[in-house]
Short mmCIF file of C-alpha atoms and ligand atoms in Angstrom, two decimals:
data_model
loop_
_atom_site.label_atom_id
_atom_site.label_comp_id
_atom_site.label_asym_id
_atom_site.label_seq_id
_atom_site.Cartn_x
_atom_site.Cartn_y
_atom_site.Cartn_z
CA MET B 15 25.20 16.56 19.58
CA GLY B 16 26.74 19.19 17.33
CA ALA B 17 25.41 19.44 13.81
CA THR B 18 28.71 20.28 12.20
CA SER B 19 28.73 17.88 9.29
CA GLU B 20 26.24 17.50 6.45
CA SER B 21 26.50 13.76 6.58
CA ALA B 22 23.82 12.00 8.59
CA ALA B 23 26.09 9.00 8.84
CA THR B 24 28.63 10.85 10.91
CA VAL B 25 26.35 13.13 12.89
CA SER B 26 23.65 10.76 13.96
CA GLY B 27 23.41 7.14 13.22
CA THR B 28 25.23 4.12 12.03
CA PRO B 29 27.79 4.38 9.22
CA GLU B 30 26.21 3.41 5.91
CA THR B 31 28.74 0.68 5.41
CA ALA B 32 27.46 -1.27 8.40
CA ASN B 33 24.87 -3.96 7.85
CA ILE B 34 21.66 -2.10 7.32
CA VAL B 35 18.50 -3.05 9.18
CA THR B 36 15.20 -1.37 8.41
CA ARG B 37 11.77 -2.08 9.78
CA PHE B 38 8.13 -1.41 9.16
CA ALA B 39 6.18 -0.90 12.36
CA PRO B 40 2.45 -0.66 11.69
CA SER B 41 -0.17 -0.28 14.40
CA PRO B 42 -2.84 -2.90 13.65
CA THR B 43 -5.89 -0.73 14.05
CA GLY B 44 -7.28 -1.08 10.52
CA TYR B 45 -6.36 -2.07 7.00
CA LEU B 46 -2.91 -1.38 5.58
CA HIS B 47 -3.21 2.24 4.53
CA ILE B 48 -1.73 3.22 1.19
CA GLY B 49 0.69 5.53 3.04
CA GLY B 50 1.77 2.67 5.29
CA ALA B 51 2.28 0.47 2.25
CA ARG B 52 4.61 3.08 0.79
CA THR B 53 6.57 3.27 4.05
CA ALA B 54 6.88 -0.53 4.02
CA LEU B 55 7.99 -0.46 0.38
CA PHE B 56 10.67 2.17 1.01
CA ASN B 57 12.03 0.20 3.98
CA TRP B 58 11.96 -3.04 2.00
CA LEU B 59 13.68 -1.45 -0.99
CA TYR B 60 16.33 0.25 1.08
CA ALA B 61 17.20 -3.01 2.80
CA LYS B 62 17.34 -4.87 -0.53
CA ALA B 63 19.30 -2.09 -2.23
CA LYS B 64 21.95 -2.21 0.49
CA GLY B 65 22.00 -5.94 1.04
CA GLY B 66 20.48 -5.42 4.48
CA THR B 67 17.62 -6.82 6.50
CA PHE B 68 13.97 -5.78 6.53
CA LEU B 69 12.03 -6.48 9.72
CA LEU B 70 8.35 -6.27 10.60
CA ARG B 71 7.08 -5.19 13.98
CA ILE B 72 3.41 -5.14 14.84
CA GLU B 73 2.86 -2.28 17.28
CA ASP B 74 -0.06 -3.75 19.14
CA THR B 75 0.40 -2.10 22.53
CA ASP B 76 -2.88 -0.22 22.19
CA ARG B 77 -4.98 -3.19 23.29
CA ALA B 78 -8.29 -1.44 22.79
CA ARG B 79 -7.63 -0.57 19.16
CA SER B 80 -5.44 -3.45 17.96
CA THR B 81 -7.35 -6.33 16.36
CA GLN B 82 -6.50 -9.70 14.84
CA PRO B 83 -8.35 -8.90 11.58
CA ALA B 84 -6.21 -5.78 11.25
CA ILE B 85 -3.03 -7.82 11.80
CA ASP B 86 -4.19 -10.30 9.15
CA ALA B 87 -5.02 -7.50 6.73
CA ILE B 88 -1.55 -5.98 7.14
CA LEU B 89 0.27 -9.29 6.67
CA THR B 90 -1.86 -10.28 3.68
CA SER B 91 -1.45 -6.90 2.03
CA MET B 92 2.32 -6.94 2.51
CA GLN B 93 2.55 -10.42 1.06
CA TRP B 94 0.39 -9.37 -1.86
CA LEU B 95 2.70 -6.42 -2.53
CA GLY B 96 5.69 -8.76 -2.38
CA LEU B 97 7.14 -7.08 0.70
CA ASP B 98 8.44 -10.13 2.50
CA TRP B 99 10.12 -9.54 5.82
CA ASP B 100 13.11 -11.31 7.31
CA GLY B 101 12.51 -13.60 10.28
CA ASP B 102 9.30 -13.64 12.29
CA ALA B 103 7.21 -10.55 12.84
CA VAL B 104 7.86 -9.04 16.26
CA PHE B 105 4.78 -8.32 18.37
CA GLN B 106 5.40 -5.32 20.55
CA PHE B 107 2.93 -6.18 23.29
CA GLU B 108 4.75 -9.44 24.02
CA ARG B 109 7.85 -7.42 24.88
CA ALA B 110 6.26 -5.30 27.62
CA ALA B 111 8.43 -6.81 30.37
CA ARG B 112 11.57 -5.88 28.46
CA HIS B 113 10.30 -2.32 27.98
CA ALA B 114 9.63 -2.02 31.70
CA GLU B 115 13.07 -3.39 32.45
CA VAL B 116 14.65 -0.58 30.45
CA ALA B 117 12.53 2.03 32.23
CA HIS B 118 13.72 0.73 35.58
CA GLN B 119 17.30 0.70 34.36
CA MET B 120 16.88 4.35 33.43
CA VAL B 121 15.59 5.14 36.91
CA GLU B 122 18.65 3.39 38.35
CA SER B 123 21.02 5.37 36.14
CA GLY B 124 19.29 8.66 36.93
CA HIS B 125 17.86 9.21 33.44
CA ALA B 126 14.30 8.68 34.56
CA TYR B 127 12.41 9.14 37.79
CA ARG B 128 9.36 8.05 39.70
CA CYS B 129 6.70 10.73 39.55
CA TYR B 130 3.90 10.76 42.15
CA LEU B 131 1.94 13.68 40.72
CA THR B 132 -1.76 13.16 41.34
CA HIS B 133 -4.53 13.66 38.78
CA GLU B 134 -5.49 16.87 40.55
CA GLU B 135 -1.96 18.24 40.48
CA LEU B 136 -1.65 17.41 36.78
CA ALA B 137 -5.03 18.99 36.04
CA ALA B 138 -3.86 22.16 37.79
CA MET B 139 -0.67 22.21 35.71
CA ARG B 140 -2.75 21.74 32.56
CA ALA B 141 -5.09 24.58 33.51
CA GLU B 142 -2.14 26.83 34.22
CA ALA B 143 -0.56 26.07 30.83
CA GLU B 144 -3.88 26.68 29.09
CA ALA B 145 -4.34 30.00 30.84
CA ALA B 146 -0.86 31.04 29.76
CA LYS B 147 -1.62 29.75 26.26
CA ARG B 148 1.41 27.51 26.17
CA PRO B 149 1.55 23.76 25.59
CA LEU B 150 1.75 21.58 28.67
CA ARG B 151 5.30 20.38 29.13
CA VAL B 152 5.48 18.34 32.25
CA ARG B 153 8.57 18.85 34.39
CA SER B 154 7.48 17.20 37.55
CA PRO B 155 8.74 18.37 40.93
CA TRP B 156 9.62 14.72 41.50
CA ARG B 157 12.42 15.08 38.95
CA ASP B 158 14.81 16.02 41.72
CA ARG B 159 13.13 14.50 44.77
CA THR B 160 13.85 11.30 46.58
CA PRO B 161 11.28 8.66 45.64
CA GLU B 162 8.49 7.99 48.13
CA ALA B 163 8.74 4.95 50.27
CA GLY B 164 5.74 2.60 50.35
CA ASP B 165 3.37 1.67 47.55
CA LYS B 166 1.93 4.98 46.44
CA PRO B 167 1.10 4.88 42.71
CA TYR B 168 3.66 6.46 40.43
CA VAL B 169 4.57 6.73 36.79
CA VAL B 170 8.13 6.60 35.46
CA ARG B 171 9.07 9.72 33.58
CA LEU B 172 12.03 10.46 31.35
CA LYS B 173 14.37 13.06 32.80
CA ALA B 174 14.50 14.95 29.52
CA PRO B 175 17.36 17.39 28.94
CA THR B 176 16.40 20.97 29.70
CA GLU B 177 19.43 22.81 28.40
CA GLY B 178 20.88 23.00 24.92
CA ALA B 179 19.37 21.68 21.75
CA THR B 180 18.89 18.42 19.88
CA THR B 181 19.70 18.20 16.20
CA ILE B 182 18.60 15.46 13.88
CA VAL B 183 20.17 15.28 10.44
CA ASP B 184 17.28 13.63 8.72
CA ARG B 185 18.04 12.01 5.38
CA VAL B 186 14.91 13.52 3.86
CA GLN B 187 14.14 16.62 5.93
CA GLY B 188 17.73 17.79 6.38
CA SER B 189 19.13 19.17 9.60
CA ILE B 190 16.49 20.06 12.19
CA THR B 191 17.14 21.45 15.62
CA VAL B 192 14.78 21.59 18.57
CA GLN B 193 15.53 23.41 21.81
CA ASN B 194 15.58 20.93 24.66
CA SER B 195 13.48 23.30 26.72
CA GLU B 196 10.64 22.35 24.39
CA LEU B 197 10.82 18.67 25.31
CA ASP B 198 8.84 17.21 28.18
CA ASP B 199 9.42 14.55 30.76
CA LEU B 200 7.32 12.05 28.92
CA ILE B 201 5.92 9.00 30.67
CA LEU B 202 7.84 5.77 30.09
CA LEU B 203 5.84 3.51 32.39
CA ARG B 204 2.23 4.09 33.39
CA SER B 205 1.07 3.69 36.97
CA ASP B 206 -0.09 0.15 36.17
CA GLY B 207 3.46 -0.68 35.10
CA THR B 208 2.71 -0.85 31.36
CA PRO B 209 5.17 0.80 28.98
CA THR B 210 4.20 3.71 26.76
CA TYR B 211 4.42 3.60 23.01
CA MET B 212 7.30 6.09 22.97
CA LEU B 213 9.46 3.82 25.14
CA ALA B 214 8.46 0.62 23.36
CA VAL B 215 9.47 1.93 19.92
CA VAL B 216 12.94 2.88 21.08
CA VAL B 217 13.62 -0.34 22.98
CA ASP B 218 12.36 -2.49 20.13
CA ASP B 219 14.31 -0.62 17.48
CA HIS B 220 17.44 -1.08 19.56
CA ASP B 221 16.89 -4.72 20.37
CA MET B 222 16.05 -5.50 16.75
CA GLY B 223 19.26 -3.82 15.65
CA VAL B 224 17.46 -1.25 13.51
CA THR B 225 19.96 1.09 11.87
CA HIS B 226 17.60 3.14 9.68
CA VAL B 227 14.23 4.46 10.74
CA ILE B 228 12.27 5.30 7.59
CA ARG B 229 8.72 6.40 8.40
CA GLY B 230 6.09 9.06 7.84
CA ASP B 231 7.01 12.61 8.81
CA ASP B 232 4.08 12.62 11.22
CA HIS B 233 6.62 10.89 13.48
CA LEU B 234 9.33 13.56 13.18
CA ASN B 235 8.32 15.19 16.47
CA ASN B 236 8.45 11.78 18.11
CA ALA B 237 12.05 11.37 17.02
CA PHE B 238 13.03 14.33 19.23
CA ARG B 239 11.25 12.73 22.16
CA GLN B 240 12.71 9.29 21.47
CA LEU B 241 16.31 10.41 21.08
CA PRO B 242 16.80 11.31 24.77
CA ILE B 243 15.84 7.73 25.65
CA ILE B 244 18.36 6.39 23.14
CA LYS B 245 21.06 8.68 24.49
CA ALA B 246 20.25 7.86 28.09
CA MET B 247 20.75 4.19 27.31
CA ASN B 248 23.92 4.97 25.42
CA TRP B 249 22.59 3.14 22.40
CA PRO B 250 23.62 3.93 18.80
CA GLU B 251 21.38 6.50 17.18
CA PRO B 252 19.60 5.33 14.05
CA VAL B 253 19.66 7.20 10.78
CA TYR B 254 16.31 8.92 10.37
CA ALA B 255 14.42 9.43 7.13
CA HIS B 256 11.01 11.00 7.65
CA VAL B 257 8.99 10.74 4.46
CA PRO B 258 6.40 13.43 3.64
CA MET B 259 2.77 12.41 3.79
CA ILE B 260 0.63 11.44 0.84
CA HIS B 261 -2.03 14.02 0.15
CA GLY B 262 -5.35 13.62 -1.59
CA PRO B 263 -6.09 15.22 -4.96
CA ASP B 264 -7.46 18.26 -3.11
CA GLY B 265 -4.19 18.80 -1.23
CA GLY B 266 -5.46 17.62 2.18
CA LYS B 267 -3.91 14.65 3.94
CA LEU B 268 -5.02 11.42 2.22
CA SER B 269 -7.93 10.03 4.18
CA LYS B 270 -11.13 8.05 3.89
CA ARG B 271 -12.97 10.97 2.39
CA HIS B 272 -10.79 10.58 -0.70
CA GLY B 273 -12.22 7.11 -1.21
CA ALA B 274 -9.94 4.13 -1.38
CA VAL B 275 -7.13 4.16 1.14
CA GLY B 276 -6.67 0.49 2.09
CA VAL B 277 -4.43 -1.75 0.00
CA GLU B 278 -7.04 -4.52 -0.12
CA TYR B 279 -9.46 -2.15 -1.75
CA TYR B 280 -7.04 -1.68 -4.64
CA ARG B 281 -6.74 -5.42 -5.02
CA ASP B 282 -10.39 -6.40 -4.57
CA GLU B 283 -12.53 -3.46 -5.63
CA LEU B 284 -10.29 -1.80 -8.21
CA GLY B 285 -8.72 -4.95 -9.67
CA MET B 286 -5.12 -3.77 -9.48
CA LEU B 287 -2.00 -5.86 -9.94
CA PRO B 288 0.51 -5.62 -7.07
CA GLU B 289 3.36 -4.58 -9.35
CA ALA B 290 1.31 -1.60 -10.52
CA VAL B 291 0.56 -0.52 -6.94
CA ASP B 292 4.25 -0.95 -6.01
CA ASN B 293 5.44 1.02 -9.00
CA TYR B 294 2.92 3.76 -8.30
CA LEU B 295 3.79 3.98 -4.60
CA LEU B 296 7.48 4.06 -5.42
CA ARG B 297 7.03 7.02 -7.74
CA LEU B 298 4.81 8.71 -5.19
CA GLY B 299 7.49 10.48 -3.24
CA TRP B 300 10.61 9.01 -4.83
CA GLY B 301 12.13 9.69 -8.20
CA HIS B 302 14.78 8.48 -10.58
CA GLY B 303 15.01 11.03 -13.35
CA ASP B 304 11.89 10.95 -15.49
CA ASP B 305 11.38 7.21 -15.17
CA GLU B 306 7.75 6.29 -14.59
CA ILE B 307 7.75 2.57 -15.27
CA ILE B 308 10.20 1.00 -12.90
CA SER B 309 10.53 -2.73 -12.45
CA ARG B 310 11.22 -4.35 -9.11
CA GLU B 311 14.80 -5.10 -10.21
CA GLN B 312 15.42 -1.53 -11.30
CA ALA B 313 13.90 -0.23 -8.08
CA VAL B 314 16.24 -2.40 -6.01
CA ALA B 315 19.20 -1.27 -8.09
CA TRP B 316 18.33 2.42 -7.93
CA PHE B 317 16.63 3.01 -4.60
CA ASP B 318 18.32 5.37 -2.21
CA LEU B 319 17.12 7.80 0.43
CA ASP B 320 18.42 10.75 -1.60
CA GLY B 321 15.67 10.24 -4.18
CA ILE B 322 12.88 10.83 -1.66
CA GLY B 323 11.17 14.17 -2.24
CA LYS B 324 10.82 16.78 0.49
CA SER B 325 7.31 17.87 -0.25
CA PRO B 326 4.09 15.91 0.12
CA SER B 327 2.94 14.00 -2.92
CA ARG B 328 -0.58 13.97 -4.32
CA PHE B 329 -2.42 10.78 -4.92
CA ASP B 330 -3.59 10.45 -8.52
CA LEU B 331 -5.85 7.47 -9.18
CA LYS B 332 -5.80 8.04 -12.94
CA LYS B 333 -2.01 7.59 -12.99
CA LEU B 334 -2.28 4.41 -10.99
CA GLN B 335 -4.93 3.10 -13.38
CA ASN B 336 -2.71 3.87 -16.36
CA LEU B 337 0.18 2.02 -14.74
CA ASN B 338 -2.13 -0.87 -14.00
CA GLY B 339 -3.13 -1.01 -17.66
CA HIS B 340 0.53 -1.16 -18.58
CA TYR B 341 1.24 -4.02 -16.19
CA ILE B 342 -1.84 -5.91 -17.35
CA ARG B 343 -0.58 -5.74 -20.91
CA GLU B 344 2.79 -7.03 -19.71
CA ALA B 345 1.42 -9.78 -17.50
CA ASP B 346 1.47 -13.46 -18.32
CA ASP B 347 -1.82 -14.69 -19.81
CA ALA B 348 -2.14 -17.77 -17.60
CA ARG B 349 -1.66 -15.66 -14.48
CA LEU B 350 -4.23 -13.13 -15.62
CA ALA B 351 -6.69 -15.88 -16.50
CA THR B 352 -6.38 -17.31 -12.99
CA LEU B 353 -6.85 -13.89 -11.39
CA VAL B 354 -9.82 -13.04 -13.58
CA ALA B 355 -11.41 -16.49 -13.20
CA ALA B 356 -11.45 -15.97 -9.43
CA ARG B 357 -13.75 -13.02 -9.98
CA PHE B 358 -16.49 -15.07 -11.61
CA ASP B 359 -19.47 -16.31 -9.66
CA PRO B 360 -20.29 -19.14 -10.12
CA ALA B 361 -16.70 -20.29 -10.44
CA LEU B 362 -15.41 -21.09 -13.92
CA SER B 363 -14.64 -24.63 -14.96
CA GLU B 364 -11.12 -25.60 -15.99
CA ASP B 365 -12.19 -25.53 -19.67
CA GLN B 366 -13.58 -22.05 -19.22
CA ARG B 367 -10.36 -20.91 -17.54
CA THR B 368 -8.39 -22.24 -20.49
CA LEU B 369 -10.66 -20.35 -22.88
CA LEU B 370 -10.12 -17.23 -20.78
CA GLU B 371 -6.37 -17.67 -21.13
CA ARG B 372 -6.70 -18.01 -24.90
CA ALA B 373 -8.81 -14.83 -24.95
CA MET B 374 -6.29 -12.78 -22.93
CA PRO B 375 -4.29 -11.43 -25.87
CA SER B 376 -7.54 -9.98 -27.28
CA LEU B 377 -8.85 -8.74 -23.93
CA LYS B 378 -5.65 -7.23 -22.49
CA PRO B 379 -5.23 -4.24 -24.76
CA ARG B 380 -8.69 -2.98 -23.80
CA ALA B 381 -8.47 -3.28 -20.02
CA ALA B 382 -6.91 -1.15 -17.29
CA SER B 383 -7.96 -3.44 -14.42
CA LEU B 384 -8.92 -7.01 -13.63
CA ILE B 385 -12.49 -5.75 -13.29
CA GLU B 386 -12.44 -4.53 -16.88
CA LEU B 387 -10.83 -7.78 -17.99
CA ALA B 388 -13.55 -9.81 -16.28
CA ASP B 389 -16.21 -7.58 -17.77
CA GLY B 390 -14.70 -7.82 -21.24
CA ALA B 391 -14.60 -11.63 -20.90
CA GLN B 392 -18.30 -11.96 -19.95
CA PHE B 393 -19.38 -12.78 -23.49
CA LEU B 394 -17.29 -15.95 -23.54
CA PHE B 395 -19.42 -17.63 -20.90
CA ARG B 396 -22.93 -16.38 -21.59
CA GLN B 397 -25.89 -18.67 -22.09
CA ARG B 398 -27.87 -18.69 -25.32
CA PRO B 399 -29.99 -16.95 -26.30
CA LEU B 400 -28.01 -13.91 -25.23
CA ALA B 401 -29.69 -11.05 -23.45
CA ILE B 402 -28.85 -8.06 -25.65
CA ALA B 403 -27.74 -4.83 -23.95
CA ALA B 404 -30.09 -1.91 -24.67
CA GLU B 405 -27.28 -0.01 -26.40
CA ALA B 406 -26.73 -2.96 -28.80
CA GLU B 407 -30.40 -3.57 -29.64
CA PRO B 408 -30.57 -1.08 -32.55
CA LEU B 409 -27.58 -2.80 -34.16
CA LEU B 410 -29.71 -5.92 -34.70
CA ALA B 411 -32.76 -4.20 -36.19
CA GLY B 412 -33.78 -3.27 -39.73
CA ASN B 413 -31.00 -3.66 -42.31
CA ALA B 414 -29.03 -5.81 -39.92
CA GLN B 415 -31.43 -8.72 -40.33
CA PRO B 416 -30.62 -9.69 -43.96
CA LEU B 417 -26.91 -9.19 -43.17
CA LEU B 418 -27.09 -11.59 -40.25
CA ALA B 419 -28.85 -14.15 -42.45
CA ALA B 420 -26.16 -13.77 -45.12
CA LEU B 421 -23.42 -14.06 -42.48
CA HIS B 422 -24.97 -17.22 -41.09
CA THR B 423 -25.08 -18.82 -44.54
CA ALA B 424 -21.53 -17.75 -45.44
CA LEU B 425 -19.98 -18.83 -42.15
CA ASP B 426 -21.91 -22.10 -42.04
CA ALA B 427 -20.36 -22.99 -45.40
CA LEU B 428 -16.76 -22.56 -44.17
CA ASP B 429 -14.50 -25.58 -43.94
CA ASP B 430 -11.91 -23.84 -41.80
CA TRP B 431 -12.83 -21.81 -38.76
CA ASP B 432 -9.72 -19.67 -38.55
CA THR B 433 -9.12 -15.93 -38.64
CA GLU B 434 -8.15 -15.88 -42.30
CA ALA B 435 -11.15 -17.85 -43.56
CA LEU B 436 -13.53 -15.95 -41.29
CA GLU B 437 -12.22 -12.58 -42.35
CA SER B 438 -12.52 -13.26 -46.04
CA ALA B 439 -16.04 -14.67 -45.62
CA VAL B 440 -17.23 -11.64 -43.63
CA ARG B 441 -15.62 -9.25 -46.14
CA GLN B 442 -17.37 -11.07 -48.95
CA VAL B 443 -20.75 -10.66 -47.23
CA ALA B 444 -20.10 -6.92 -46.91
CA GLU B 445 -19.04 -6.64 -50.53
CA ASP B 446 -22.06 -8.58 -51.80
CA ALA B 447 -24.37 -6.33 -49.80
CA GLY B 448 -22.53 -3.22 -50.99
CA VAL B 449 -21.81 -2.02 -47.44
CA LYS B 450 -18.66 -1.28 -45.48
CA LEU B 451 -17.12 -4.00 -43.31
CA GLY B 452 -18.13 -2.09 -40.17
CA GLN B 453 -21.79 -2.28 -41.08
CA VAL B 454 -21.55 -6.06 -41.07
CA ALA B 455 -19.22 -6.27 -38.09
CA GLN B 456 -21.51 -4.28 -35.78
CA PRO B 457 -24.60 -6.53 -35.98
CA LEU B 458 -22.31 -9.54 -35.87
CA ARG B 459 -20.68 -8.22 -32.70
CA ALA B 460 -24.05 -7.52 -31.11
CA ALA B 461 -25.28 -11.02 -31.95
CA LEU B 462 -22.12 -12.73 -30.68
CA THR B 463 -21.51 -10.71 -27.52
CA GLY B 464 -24.78 -8.88 -26.80
CA ARG B 465 -22.78 -5.67 -26.64
CA LYS B 466 -21.64 -2.74 -28.72
CA THR B 467 -17.94 -3.19 -27.92
CA SER B 468 -15.79 -6.29 -27.73
CA PRO B 469 -12.42 -7.60 -28.87
CA GLY B 470 -11.89 -7.76 -32.63
CA ILE B 471 -14.77 -9.59 -34.27
CA PHE B 472 -12.64 -12.32 -35.86
CA ASP B 473 -11.02 -13.05 -32.50
CA VAL B 474 -14.50 -13.32 -31.01
CA LEU B 475 -15.57 -15.81 -33.70
CA VAL B 476 -12.45 -17.93 -33.20
CA LEU B 477 -12.77 -17.91 -29.41
CA LEU B 478 -16.45 -18.86 -29.42
CA GLY B 479 -15.96 -21.54 -32.06
CA ARG B 480 -18.19 -22.59 -34.93
CA GLU B 481 -21.16 -24.08 -33.14
CA GLU B 482 -21.59 -21.38 -30.51
CA SER B 483 -21.03 -18.55 -33.01
CA LEU B 484 -23.56 -19.89 -35.54
CA GLY B 485 -26.02 -20.56 -32.74
CA ARG B 486 -25.73 -17.02 -31.39
CA ILE B 487 -26.17 -15.52 -34.87
CA ALA B 488 -29.22 -17.71 -35.54
CA ASP B 489 -30.73 -16.66 -32.18
CA GLN B 490 -30.81 -13.05 -33.38
CA ILE B 491 -32.41 -13.69 -36.76
CA LYS B 492 -35.98 -12.69 -36.10
CA ASN B 493 -38.03 -14.73 -38.60
N1 LIG J 726 3.32 2.37 14.77
C1 LIG J 726 3.55 3.63 14.13
C2 LIG J 726 2.49 3.88 13.09
O1 LIG J 726 1.82 2.96 12.67
C3 LIG J 726 4.91 3.71 13.47
C4 LIG J 726 6.00 3.93 14.45
C5 LIG J 726 7.36 4.09 13.83
O2 LIG J 726 7.51 3.82 12.62
O3 LIG J 726 8.26 4.46 14.57
O4 LIG J 726 2.31 5.00 12.68
#
């Protein structure tokens, strides 16, 4: 494979005009990691941008580590992020017979061989490599021997090229060349006949018609080990795009020690909207000029592999929270009310949910997450007499008492309970007492919500209604 052209399409891989097929291939060993979610998003977007197909393959060949809860978490998280896949998810383990079939075909065609090296022989080779301080690259003596007759245990190894070099023109990393002498005769089938991961990936990608392999650059080395299998089978080479890792704020690879790494955590514990997480993940490693807020439609219109950055990106929770605040302000009130209602325990009644929806325009500007929305909405559903937060207690003492009494009288006398009438009545109370509006609003807020901060006081009065508002004020008048 000579790397003579700059274009990945002509050097390795399918022409970009062909029908594009991408895939996301998670190993179900835990939640959907934020890095995995970004890989899924990039694959999804690329397929949509090019009118192609996006497939999902669950790489569950590691039976000890793959679990059903992890599969469920991945599927749920992808659905939540709006990353729907075409057709049914492919389960890799179910395809083991097909993987083995390919390995045997490769033995037949001379691209793989049966290796009868024993554990002891391998251990000796390992010790020798360690002593010489070089990595173990297995080139078994069985490479060029006639297979044993009988039923001695063997593994099937790839007959990797030893001469020359392999070049991958990666759409993100550029042109990378590895000397074939650095490759090893990796195992394709274990002695129990089960396929290895390296073989399974290649066979599945081929059988699923995958044209573009977009994945984390922790798999770049694997690409050089997978290509000889592809070439041996005379299959078309995919276009590769290896995306740099996401790093934590301290520059190290993003991991559990940085806190939240699973998508569900962002949904459940941080109260994020999926469009905010998608937008953030898109910008994390991909750019379109200076655009920060990018809708799904714009992303589909603009996404291309050229916009993927070459260096690792740093995860910035503050940025994600800001984006989430933006999308909360944009979101439909009924949808937000439903999402926030689900966070209340005990569950809200339908009337309460409706009230929550009415309150959304007042709550939204102050919240950067569903958690903050739910917290800001607490006052709507509290039982009288309200427990007053310690910080709000002083607002109800001393001078506040005669003001509360005056407010109660003035508001009780109103015919109309609307913003205009309420505002002029409260202003009048302030004027009569010779104080600023704020000095009346603060005790009123404390009495109505039990807190120091809340939506605008007139909105609070309207939302609570006459009876509840007057009751809450009366509760705080001490004698
Ligand atoms: N199953 C691999 C992983 O979860 C991905 C393999 C691939 O994309 O080729 O890291």
